[in-house]
Amino acid sequence: MTGDVASAEQPAVELDAVSRTYTRGEPVYALDDVSLTLARGSYTAVMGPSGSGKSTLLNLVGCLDTPTAGTVSVAGEDVTALSAGQRARVRGQEVGFVFQTFNLMPRLTAEENAALPLVFQGAARAERTERARDLLDRVGLGDRTDHRPSELSGGQRQRVAIARALVTDPAIVLADEPTGNVDTETGERIMALLDDLHAAGNTILLVTHQRSIADRAERIVRLRDGEIEGIDAVDPTGAA
Amino acid sequence: MDAAESLRLAVRSIRGHKLRAALTALGIVIGIAAVITFVTLGASVKAEVVGQFDDSPANRVFLVATPSDDGGPPAALSQPVFTEHDVSRIGEIEGVDRVVPRGTIATSALTHGGETVARDQVTATTPALFESVTFREGDAFADAGSGAACPAEMVVTPSAAALFPGNLSVGDQVSITQRGNRTRNVTVVGVLGDDAGLNPLAGFGSQPRFYLPTCAYDTVVTSPTTGTRQNVFPQVTVVAANPGDTAAVQDRVQDYLEAESDATQLAPGSYEVSARTNEDIVERIENVVDRLTQFVTGIAVISLLVGAIGIANIMLVSVRERTKEIGIMKAVGATNRDVLQLFLVEALLLGVGGALLGVPIGVAGGWVAVTYAELPLTLPLVWVGAAIGIGLVVGVVSGLYPAWSAARVDPIDALRYE
């Protein structure tokens, strides 16, 4: 980070003419020439039917996958040129994942799960604990730090996952159907939490197939067959 | 990720599967315990056997005729090749104080006061054997001397005296039944002290022994040098006048044996007549015991190998089972190296844990074996340390492939894995 001014100007994520092709007998274009910029502090939803390339887009931004063509920049850094080890570092520092199935480590407590990304950054124990407790407080789980995932409800697990996603203060939070595995009421609370995070200045990329969920974002990117079909701005006054 | 952190996480995942981890480590426990047990037993046998020889004074040179390629205890296999002519010639060699020949007389039984004890042999030797040896009672028998009548006298060790009820003592009459039912009546003239040397080559040892003068000896041969019939002995001990000269005396005796002795001419073709010091013999015995120990330990190492395969197997299962966890860790920033390290540390913990448990069990096993064999316990401490090292190596080697395959897990596939 070179300072607040530079980081404010720089987009959180930039995809430039990105294609991702899989070869399964014949080539499959999972993403075809997609360009997209996510400004810092923005809240973007990606919608589309299954097979439209939503997951591929998420994996590319999250440095889990590399494009066949084009470049992906995260926090100003071209991640397509990086080695596997360097991409792991970017993943740990600049990207926070929130999954549909929570994906918590079953044997670790809420606090240890939230602190896990910092473990791989080599952060000191005291710092990790403080940071994880702080974030669990923010997501309303300050009294559940010693519980294991099996002792938590679905909504609580997802909040632990959100705390984990935020623990390294990433450039972008990637939320993949975050309400897909919880009931409507709990889903509403998780969406409210994402609203809060957005209000607090976090950049969010949300993948969903539900229009009502996508409407919480500032804009909606519609994907179809690996291409951007359209980008709609959401009228904030129209939101519930 | 630092080492302490991966250690913590590895301990976590081992705790998550306590029974499985315990059974996996059990393979290593058994392997290490078996190795330590056998090595302890070997070291104890060696210390005991060698200890007996160390009791022997440094000025002894032992003459034996044994198979040339033999590495074993020489005395037991020695052939009777040393004639009286050799004994007297060696006695004239510079630096030699005295020469003590020994041979065995085949017997079937010894009788005293109506009590018969079965013995298959008694020892024939000269009074020189008993020089500087303490007697509990009485003294050595008279020198056989040439021409004089053979003294009907016998010296016994304390354990030999104890074979008879009420113990043999000086003045007791013993009737010895030799091979061919010939009977020889002797009088006990001396009982050795309890502290007489234990060196089996020096002739005492802890076993019961009966000593008769060489004139009672019945193994004779025609001396190739003199052409006369003479006694011929399987074992001869040369005592150097000065302990510092032992090596020089050994060389001179060896020269005589090779150049002009009856022994070399009488020895069968494949036999070697040699003069050996205590050190030579100790070395040979150590070699034999070492070889035996290595052989048995080799078998124990196989069980260690099986334990290592057990670790590799369970780690592979563990990698498969935790595919999703690996995906999560990678998604939150773990490098391939972090994942590799994590699984390697886990395998290493199983190996070292197994070794740490195996050491006390192995030591206990060694103690039981040694106690059963009535030997004093000698703990090979180097091996106890080595066991920990072996556990470490076994852990790393058996964990290497599973850890490598864990590191190569594709996070996208892994996160989808159920």
XYZ file of C-alpha atoms in Angstrom:
658
model
C 0.000 0.000 0.000
C 1.378 3.325 -1.020
C -1.144 5.401 0.896
C -4.809 6.247 0.977
C -4.842 8.489 -2.070
C -3.239 5.913 -4.357
C -5.414 3.080 -3.081
C -8.559 5.145 -3.506
C -7.769 5.747 -7.142
C -6.743 2.195 -7.852
C -9.600 -0.262 -8.466
C -9.838 -3.185 -6.058
C -10.118 -5.653 -8.919
C -9.727 -5.238 -12.649
C -10.391 -7.923 -15.283
C -9.126 -7.067 -18.747
C -10.324 -9.183 -21.698
C -10.257 -12.325 -19.569
C -10.984 -15.721 -21.109
C -10.948 -19.075 -19.416
C -11.131 -22.169 -21.569
C -11.334 -25.730 -20.373
C -10.466 -28.565 -22.654
C -12.804 -31.455 -22.092
C -12.610 -33.234 -25.418
C -13.516 -29.953 -27.152
C -12.793 -26.513 -25.731
C -15.421 -25.037 -23.390
C -15.485 -21.264 -22.997
C -16.254 -20.776 -19.329
C -15.481 -17.075 -19.657
C -15.055 -15.325 -22.965
C -13.406 -11.920 -23.230
C -14.782 -10.466 -20.010
C -13.676 -7.034 -18.827
C -14.877 -5.733 -15.463
C -13.660 -3.188 -12.950
C -14.597 -3.258 -9.276
C -13.892 0.109 -7.687
C -12.797 0.273 -4.088
C -15.723 0.304 -1.723
C -18.114 -0.901 -4.415
C -20.744 -3.600 -3.947
C -21.313 -5.720 -7.042
C -23.607 -8.702 -7.542
C -23.046 -11.289 -10.265
C -26.111 -13.134 -11.521
C -26.617 -15.808 -14.078
C -27.891 -19.310 -14.626
C -25.664 -22.237 -13.735
C -22.890 -22.715 -16.264
C -22.847 -19.001 -17.044
C -19.302 -18.604 -15.675
C -20.104 -17.173 -12.220
C -17.892 -19.620 -10.371
C -15.072 -19.265 -12.880
C -15.189 -15.486 -12.455
C -15.049 -15.889 -8.679
C -12.152 -18.359 -8.845
C -10.183 -16.034 -11.134
C -10.676 -13.005 -8.887
C -9.889 -15.168 -5.877
C -6.591 -16.320 -7.424
C -7.682 -19.947 -7.268
C -7.603 -20.176 -11.056
C -5.619 -18.473 -13.821
C -7.105 -17.134 -17.062
C -6.299 -18.635 -20.452
C -6.064 -15.100 -21.875
C -6.249 -11.569 -20.481
C -5.146 -10.205 -17.138
C -6.626 -10.099 -13.650
C -5.380 -7.426 -11.266
C -6.097 -7.514 -7.544
C -5.198 -4.414 -5.524
C -3.201 -3.134 -8.491
C -1.144 -6.293 -8.868
C -1.347 -8.429 -12.007
C -1.975 -11.825 -10.429
C -1.832 -13.751 -13.713
C 1.918 -13.259 -13.819
C 2.490 -14.594 -10.321
C 3.836 -17.977 -9.210
C 1.613 -20.373 -7.303
C 3.224 -19.375 -4.015
C 2.754 -15.667 -4.712
C -0.888 -16.227 -5.654
C -1.365 -18.005 -2.326
C -0.028 -14.873 -0.644
C -2.442 -12.609 -2.571
C -5.262 -14.996 -1.696
C -4.379 -14.720 1.953
C -3.871 -10.959 2.076
C -6.119 -9.384 -0.516
C -9.048 -11.787 -0.893
C -11.655 -12.880 1.628
C -13.892 -15.821 0.691
C -17.409 -16.404 2.008
C -18.796 -19.715 0.767
C -22.288 -21.095 0.484
C -21.278 -24.104 2.610
C -19.324 -21.945 5.110
C -16.185 -24.095 4.751
C -14.939 -23.794 8.312
C -12.268 -26.100 9.734
C -14.289 -28.567 11.860
C -11.678 -29.057 14.600
C -10.886 -25.383 15.151
C -12.845 -22.993 17.373
C -14.637 -19.934 15.975
C -11.727 -17.759 17.011
C -9.141 -20.079 15.436
C -11.180 -20.323 12.249
C -11.439 -16.556 12.018
C -7.677 -16.240 12.623
C -6.666 -18.974 10.145
C -5.673 -16.653 7.231
C -3.328 -14.808 9.610
C -1.634 -18.121 10.520
C -0.505 -18.503 6.922
C 0.637 -14.869 6.887
C 2.968 -15.698 9.780
C 1.272 -13.233 12.156
C 2.106 -13.464 15.858
C -0.362 -15.327 18.051
C -1.373 -12.349 20.189
C -2.075 -10.252 17.109
C -4.126 -13.026 15.529
C -6.230 -13.524 18.647
C -6.898 -9.821 19.038
C -7.836 -9.398 15.391
C -10.082 -12.490 15.334
C -11.883 -11.486 18.556
C -12.376 -7.992 17.248
C -14.007 -9.288 14.053
C -16.125 -11.889 15.849
C -17.393 -8.990 17.998
C -18.264 -7.063 14.851
C -20.294 -9.967 13.427
C -22.025 -10.419 16.796
C -20.276 -13.597 17.922
C -18.094 -12.135 20.677
C -19.562 -14.677 23.115
C -19.012 -17.710 20.888
C -15.247 -17.526 20.310
C -14.497 -20.930 21.891
C -17.239 -22.844 20.069
C -16.512 -25.269 17.282
C -18.521 -25.102 14.044
C -20.566 -28.142 15.101
C -21.730 -26.184 18.148
C -22.903 -23.217 16.061
C -26.035 -22.636 13.990
C -25.820 -22.146 10.212
C -26.153 -18.395 10.533
C -23.462 -18.279 13.206
C -21.144 -20.377 11.065
C -21.582 -18.032 8.160
C -20.812 -15.087 10.416
C -17.590 -16.830 11.533
C -16.757 -17.261 7.839
C -17.388 -13.550 7.247
C -15.115 -12.692 10.174
C -12.466 -14.957 8.640
C -12.900 -13.248 5.254
C -12.274 -9.848 6.824
C -9.452 -10.752 9.191
C -6.637 -9.779 6.819
C -8.410 -6.555 5.794
C -8.612 -7.706 2.157
C -9.031 -5.583 -0.953
C -12.119 -7.607 -1.865
C -14.624 -9.908 -0.190
C -15.953 -12.658 -2.449
C -19.321 -14.001 -1.324
C -20.533 -17.091 -3.190
C -24.258 -17.620 -2.491
C -23.737 -16.691 1.177
C -27.415 -17.199 2.028
C -27.856 -20.403 0.041
C -27.620 -22.740 3.054
C -29.551 -20.782 5.696
C -33.222 -19.989 6.270
C -34.733 -16.733 5.019
C -34.579 -14.938 8.336
C -30.930 -15.844 8.922
C -30.200 -14.978 5.287
C -31.649 -11.542 5.865
C -29.347 -11.035 8.843
C -26.324 -12.078 6.807
C -27.286 -9.719 4.006
C -27.677 -6.931 6.594
C -24.174 -7.737 7.785
C -22.863 -7.436 4.228
C -24.667 -4.085 3.945
C -22.861 -2.980 7.092
C -19.526 -4.097 5.676
C -20.216 -2.183 2.493
C -21.137 0.863 4.511
C -17.860 0.482 6.374
C -15.956 0.729 3.065
C -15.344 -2.936 2.120
C -15.400 -3.963 -1.521
C -17.830 -6.825 -2.078
C -18.394 -9.164 -5.023
C -21.530 -11.224 -4.430
C -22.510 -14.196 -6.550
C -26.165 -15.229 -6.425
C -29.008 -16.481 -8.534
C -31.674 -14.659 -6.492
C -32.748 -11.285 -7.770
C -33.870 -10.140 -4.306
C -30.379 -10.797 -2.948
C -28.654 -9.191 -5.927
C -30.745 -6.064 -5.424
C -28.853 -5.321 -2.216
C -25.790 -4.468 -4.319
C -25.006 -1.196 -6.092
C -24.986 -2.854 -9.476
C -25.693 -6.236 -10.995
C -23.516 -7.962 -13.570
C -25.562 -10.450 -15.623
C -23.554 -13.333 -17.066
C -24.695 -15.752 -19.753
C -22.607 -18.383 -21.521
C -19.355 -16.886 -20.285
C -20.102 -13.379 -21.491
C -21.405 -10.264 -19.784
C -24.982 -9.878 -20.927
C -25.461 -6.561 -19.186
C -24.645 -4.443 -16.169
C -27.562 -2.858 -14.315
C -27.251 -0.135 -11.776
C -29.550 -0.685 -8.794
C -31.642 2.240 -7.739
C -30.888 2.625 -4.031
C -34.320 4.081 -3.390
C -35.925 1.012 -4.940
C -34.241 -1.294 -2.455
C -36.283 -2.537 0.471
C 3.644 -20.457 8.553
C 6.084 -21.073 11.359
C 7.002 -24.523 12.681
C 5.338 -24.037 16.067
C 2.041 -23.259 14.372
C 2.163 -26.305 12.105
C 3.021 -28.392 15.162
C -0.058 -27.036 16.933
C -2.308 -27.740 13.963
C -0.840 -31.228 13.517
C -1.443 -32.038 17.187
C -5.022 -30.884 16.665
C -5.641 -33.220 13.796
C -3.980 -36.161 15.599
C -6.231 -35.492 18.589
C -9.163 -35.521 16.232
C -8.445 -39.179 15.480
C -7.029 -40.489 18.716
C -7.643 -44.199 18.175
C -6.423 -44.139 14.608
C -3.288 -42.198 15.567
C -2.641 -44.581 18.462
C -2.915 -47.639 16.224
C -0.692 -46.033 13.609
C 1.949 -45.150 16.158
C 1.667 -48.679 17.593
C 3.450 -50.014 14.515
C 6.407 -47.777 15.283
C 6.173 -48.519 19.010
C 6.494 -52.243 18.341
C 9.306 -51.779 15.809
C 11.364 -49.513 18.047
C 10.651 -51.652 21.122
C 11.781 -54.793 19.273
C 14.974 -53.137 18.056
C 15.815 -51.824 21.532
C 15.007 -55.150 23.192
C 17.318 -57.102 20.903
C 20.070 -54.527 20.958
C 19.899 -54.417 24.758
C 20.063 -58.191 24.940
C 23.018 -58.221 22.526
C 24.866 -55.523 24.440
C 24.261 -57.341 27.716
C 25.505 -60.665 26.359
C 28.567 -58.932 24.975
C 29.302 -57.080 28.194
C 28.935 -60.286 30.183
C 31.127 -62.426 27.933
C 33.747 -59.782 27.359
C 33.685 -58.912 31.052
C 34.809 -62.434 31.861
C 37.837 -62.026 29.635
C 38.637 -58.615 30.988
C 39.236 -60.255 34.356
C 42.241 -62.036 32.904
C 45.646 -60.512 33.648
C 47.197 -58.691 30.710
C 50.294 -60.887 30.664
C 48.567 -63.983 29.273
C 49.058 -65.321 25.753
C 46.698 -68.125 24.768
C 47.752 -70.779 22.278
C 44.985 -72.457 20.372
C 44.496 -74.476 17.221
C 41.205 -73.505 15.584
C 39.692 -73.593 12.083
C 41.374 -70.797 10.075
C 38.141 -69.081 9.063
C 36.662 -69.248 12.535
C 35.699 -66.046 14.220
C 34.239 -67.693 17.261
C 35.312 -68.479 20.787
C 38.527 -70.350 20.167
C 38.926 -72.420 23.305
C 35.889 -74.620 22.741
C 36.989 -75.702 19.289
C 40.706 -75.987 19.936
C 42.376 -79.218 18.784
C 44.957 -81.086 20.878
C 48.179 -80.264 18.997
C 50.561 -78.827 21.613
C 52.980 -81.567 22.732
C 55.050 -81.660 25.890
C 58.006 -80.885 23.676
C 56.297 -77.645 22.555
C 55.434 -76.754 26.139
C 59.024 -77.106 27.303
C 60.457 -75.277 24.243
C 58.027 -72.361 24.700
C 59.063 -72.222 28.351
C 62.607 -71.433 27.187
C 61.531 -68.468 25.017
C 62.784 -65.101 26.239
C 60.352 -63.239 28.474
C 58.219 -66.283 29.278
C 57.663 -66.829 32.984
C 55.760 -70.118 32.805
C 53.704 -72.218 30.424
C 50.464 -73.844 31.530
C 49.078 -76.626 29.338
C 45.502 -77.765 29.784
C 43.556 -80.689 28.470
C 40.414 -82.574 29.316
C 40.089 -86.144 30.561
C 36.835 -87.786 29.526
C 34.927 -89.121 32.523
C 31.482 -90.442 33.298
C 31.112 -89.804 37.013
C 32.779 -88.788 40.272
C 31.967 -90.542 43.513
C 32.551 -89.418 47.083
C 31.183 -90.995 50.208
C 28.529 -92.966 48.362
C 27.357 -89.877 46.424
C 27.847 -90.039 42.638
C 27.889 -86.941 40.431
C 27.828 -87.263 36.639
C 30.593 -85.264 34.915
C 31.753 -85.736 31.340
C 35.203 -84.294 31.881
C 37.862 -83.174 34.308
C 40.785 -80.909 33.523
C 44.454 -81.974 33.439
C 46.987 -79.217 34.015
C 50.199 -78.322 35.821
C 50.568 -76.681 39.249
C 51.716 -73.547 37.378
C 48.020 -72.808 36.697
C 47.525 -72.120 40.403
C 50.371 -69.671 40.852
C 49.073 -66.384 42.227
C 45.621 -67.915 42.756
C 44.119 -67.884 46.225
C 43.015 -71.113 47.861
C 40.138 -71.286 50.285
C 41.667 -74.430 51.679
C 44.762 -76.552 51.023
C 47.113 -75.966 48.097
C 47.975 -77.053 44.581
C 48.889 -80.644 43.819
C 52.565 -81.588 43.500
C 54.406 -81.253 40.206
C 54.011 -84.432 38.217
C 57.779 -84.495 37.576
C 59.362 -87.086 35.339
C 59.924 -90.542 36.713
C 58.153 -90.017 40.029
C 54.815 -91.689 40.631
C 51.805 -89.691 39.495
C 50.374 -87.896 42.550
C 46.773 -89.019 43.203
C 45.683 -85.496 44.041
C 42.921 -83.150 42.886
C 42.122 -79.433 43.120
C 38.491 -78.299 42.831
C 36.667 -74.991 42.357
C 34.206 -73.913 45.063
C 31.236 -74.677 42.793
C 32.665 -78.147 42.109
C 33.050 -78.766 45.823
C 29.444 -77.743 46.307
C 28.234 -80.486 43.945
C 28.640 -82.965 46.785
C 26.521 -82.871 49.950
C 28.415 -81.198 52.731
C 30.963 -79.780 50.242
C 34.250 -81.410 49.329
C 37.116 -80.421 51.531
C 40.817 -81.161 51.766
C 41.522 -84.793 52.551
C 38.335 -86.148 50.979
C 38.667 -89.237 48.779
C 37.068 -89.044 45.346
C 36.738 -91.896 42.915
C 36.760 -90.821 39.264
C 35.211 -93.114 36.654
C 37.049 -92.499 33.399
C 36.075 -93.565 29.925
C 36.251 -97.356 29.552
C 35.136 -97.731 33.209
C 38.670 -97.302 34.554
C 38.599 -95.895 38.043
C 41.082 -93.445 39.501
C 41.112 -92.670 43.220
C 42.343 -89.224 44.196
C 42.526 -87.093 47.330
C 41.329 -83.479 47.340
C 44.370 -81.358 48.227
C 42.988 -77.882 47.518
C 39.782 -75.921 47.121
C 40.119 -72.636 45.211
C 38.974 -69.346 46.704
C 35.737 -67.764 45.541
C 37.674 -64.881 44.016
C 39.752 -67.066 41.670
C 39.655 -65.478 38.236
C 36.585 -66.045 36.117
C 38.360 -66.088 32.761
C 37.280 -69.309 31.083
C 40.575 -69.443 29.181
C 42.580 -69.079 32.361
C 40.870 -72.249 33.449
C 38.539 -71.295 36.259
C 35.240 -69.782 35.393
C 32.129 -69.973 37.467
C 31.335 -73.534 36.395
C 32.310 -76.486 38.568
C 35.765 -77.728 37.597
C 38.035 -80.532 38.795
C 41.783 -80.380 38.172
C 44.185 -83.331 37.997
C 47.955 -83.290 37.326
C 49.015 -83.749 33.677
C 50.315 -87.246 34.434
C 46.684 -88.366 34.628
C 46.148 -87.020 31.134
C 45.529 -89.672 28.501
C 45.652 -87.968 25.097
C 49.005 -88.876 23.540
C 50.614 -88.572 20.157
C 54.048 -89.192 18.624
C 55.961 -85.901 18.612
C 57.115 -85.279 15.026
C 60.250 -83.564 16.338
C 61.442 -86.009 18.979
C 59.750 -89.174 17.712
C 58.537 -90.105 21.211
C 55.020 -90.620 22.522
C 53.964 -87.537 24.435
C 50.922 -85.904 25.989
C 49.292 -83.463 23.628
C 47.146 -80.529 24.865
C 44.421 -78.492 23.167
C 45.062 -75.328 25.165
C 48.242 -73.702 26.406
C 48.518 -70.479 28.362
C 51.839 -68.639 28.214
C 52.447 -66.230 31.050
C 54.849 -63.367 30.276
C 57.266 -62.393 33.020
C 56.487 -58.736 32.450
C 52.983 -57.575 31.381
C 54.606 -54.854 29.251
C 56.301 -57.513 27.133
C 53.138 -59.472 26.370
C 53.001 -58.357 22.745
C 56.683 -59.194 22.180
C 56.245 -62.594 23.851
C 53.184 -63.183 21.697
C 55.276 -62.477 18.563
C 58.131 -64.750 19.639
C 55.754 -67.574 20.551
C 53.954 -67.160 17.244
C 57.317 -67.318 15.434
C 58.213 -70.533 17.221
C 54.798 -72.043 16.486
C 55.117 -71.285 12.797
C 58.787 -72.255 12.429
C 59.426 -75.465 14.320
C 56.581 -76.504 16.620
C 54.995 -79.934 16.743
C 51.667 -78.088 16.908
C 51.850 -76.766 13.345
C 52.802 -80.194 12.037
C 50.053 -81.916 13.975
C 47.289 -79.406 13.200
C 44.842 -80.540 10.507
C 45.202 -78.682 7.197
C 42.358 -76.272 7.666
C 43.427 -75.401 11.192
C 45.495 -72.482 12.288
C 47.792 -72.549 15.283
C 47.970 -69.157 16.844
C 49.045 -67.200 19.885
C 46.438 -64.728 20.981
C 46.256 -62.183 23.717
C 43.209 -61.359 25.688
C 42.482 -58.439 23.396
C 42.491 -60.614 20.274
C 40.061 -62.999 21.852
C 37.794 -60.286 23.178
C 37.708 -58.779 19.716
C 36.736 -62.081 18.158
C 34.002 -62.716 20.648
C 32.690 -59.204 20.188
C 32.513 -59.855 16.468
C 30.439 -62.966 16.947
C 28.038 -61.343 19.385
C 27.771 -58.286 17.138
C 26.940 -60.397 14.135
C 24.235 -62.233 16.050
C 22.833 -58.970 17.364
C 22.807 -57.471 13.887
C 20.926 -60.435 12.542
C 18.223 -60.340 15.193
C 18.022 -56.553 15.030
C 17.581 -56.843 11.281
C 14.432 -58.822 11.870
C 13.208 -56.173 14.290
C 13.919 -53.486 11.680
C 11.476 -55.246 9.364
C 8.707 -54.648 11.882
C 9.798 -51.004 11.961
C 9.418 -50.937 8.199
C 5.901 -52.314 8.504
C 5.193 -49.518 10.981
C 6.449 -46.946 8.471
C 4.146 -48.318 5.799
C 1.313 -48.039 8.328
C 2.043 -44.332 8.771
C 2.204 -43.763 5.023
C -1.072 -45.606 4.574
C -2.957 -43.715 7.262
C -1.553 -40.386 6.069
C -2.791 -41.091 2.549
C -6.244 -41.855 3.930
C -6.031 -38.706 5.992
C -5.151 -36.590 2.945
C -8.133 -37.990 1.062
C -10.402 -37.422 4.026
C -9.260 -33.882 4.602
C -9.301 -32.812 0.967
C -11.892 -30.202 1.797
C -9.853 -28.832 4.695
C -6.844 -28.585 2.404
C -9.010 -26.616 -0.042
C -10.121 -24.270 2.742
C -6.571 -23.695 3.907
C -5.448 -22.948 0.377
C -8.379 -20.581 -0.165
C -7.380 -18.576 2.893
C -3.761 -18.274 1.826
C -1.911 -21.523 2.598
C 0.898 -22.184 0.111
C 1.671 -25.676 -1.154
C 4.634 -25.578 1.194
C 2.426 -24.809 4.196
C 0.220 -27.800 3.410
C 3.234 -30.049 2.827
C 4.744 -28.920 6.113
C 1.504 -29.548 7.981
C 1.161 -33.138 6.832
C 4.848 -33.857 7.197
C 4.823 -32.602 10.782
C 1.839 -34.838 11.482
C 3.616 -37.915 10.122
C 6.724 -36.897 12.013
C 4.779 -36.622 15.257
C 3.386 -40.113 14.758
C 6.903 -41.445 14.106
C 8.586 -39.669 17.002
C 5.646 -40.316 19.325
C 5.818 -43.997 18.479
C 9.585 -44.020 19.060
C 9.258 -42.212 22.395
C 6.721 -44.792 23.557
C 8.732 -47.646 22.071
C 11.938 -46.801 23.959
C 10.675 -47.520 27.505
C 8.824 -50.606 26.275
C 11.979 -51.806 24.495
C 14.100 -51.143 27.581
C 11.581 -53.047 29.698
C 11.601 -55.879 27.133
C 15.391 -55.923 27.182
C 15.347 -56.030 30.973
C 12.956 -58.975 30.988
C 15.042 -60.861 28.405
C 18.277 -60.123 30.253
C 16.792 -61.092 33.591
C 15.494 -64.307 32.091
C 18.972 -65.068 30.715
C 20.465 -64.151 34.113
C 22.763 -61.505 32.695
C 23.528 -58.074 34.131
C 21.643 -55.345 32.201
C 23.730 -53.217 29.851
C 21.727 -50.364 28.289
C 22.957 -49.264 24.875
C 22.229 -45.561 25.438
C 23.352 -44.666 21.932
C 20.492 -46.777 20.614
C 17.968 -45.076 22.822
C 19.010 -41.798 21.219
C 19.127 -43.401 17.797
C 15.560 -44.690 18.274
C 14.272 -41.118 18.460
C 16.231 -40.314 15.308
C 14.835 -43.397 13.586
C 11.301 -42.378 14.565
C 11.981 -38.971 13.023
C 13.322 -40.444 9.801
C 10.517 -43.000 9.573
C 7.979 -40.201 10.068
C 9.495 -37.994 7.393
C 10.020 -40.772 4.857
C 6.584 -42.292 5.303
C 4.924 -38.870 5.362
C 6.720 -37.480 2.340
C 4.524 -38.875 -0.404
C 1.190 -38.296 1.388
C 2.249 -34.716 2.244
C 3.339 -34.095 -1.308
C 0.024 -35.342 -2.651
C -1.784 -33.120 -0.118
C 0.184 -30.089 -1.304
C -0.821 -30.807 -4.894
C -4.552 -30.818 -4.153
C -6.351 -28.361 -6.453
C -8.254 -25.952 -4.173
C -11.133 -25.504 -6.657
C -11.811 -29.240 -6.767
C -11.136 -29.595 -3.052
C -13.707 -26.958 -2.067
C -16.336 -28.783 -4.105
C -15.318 -32.114 -2.507
C -17.803 -33.623 -0.085
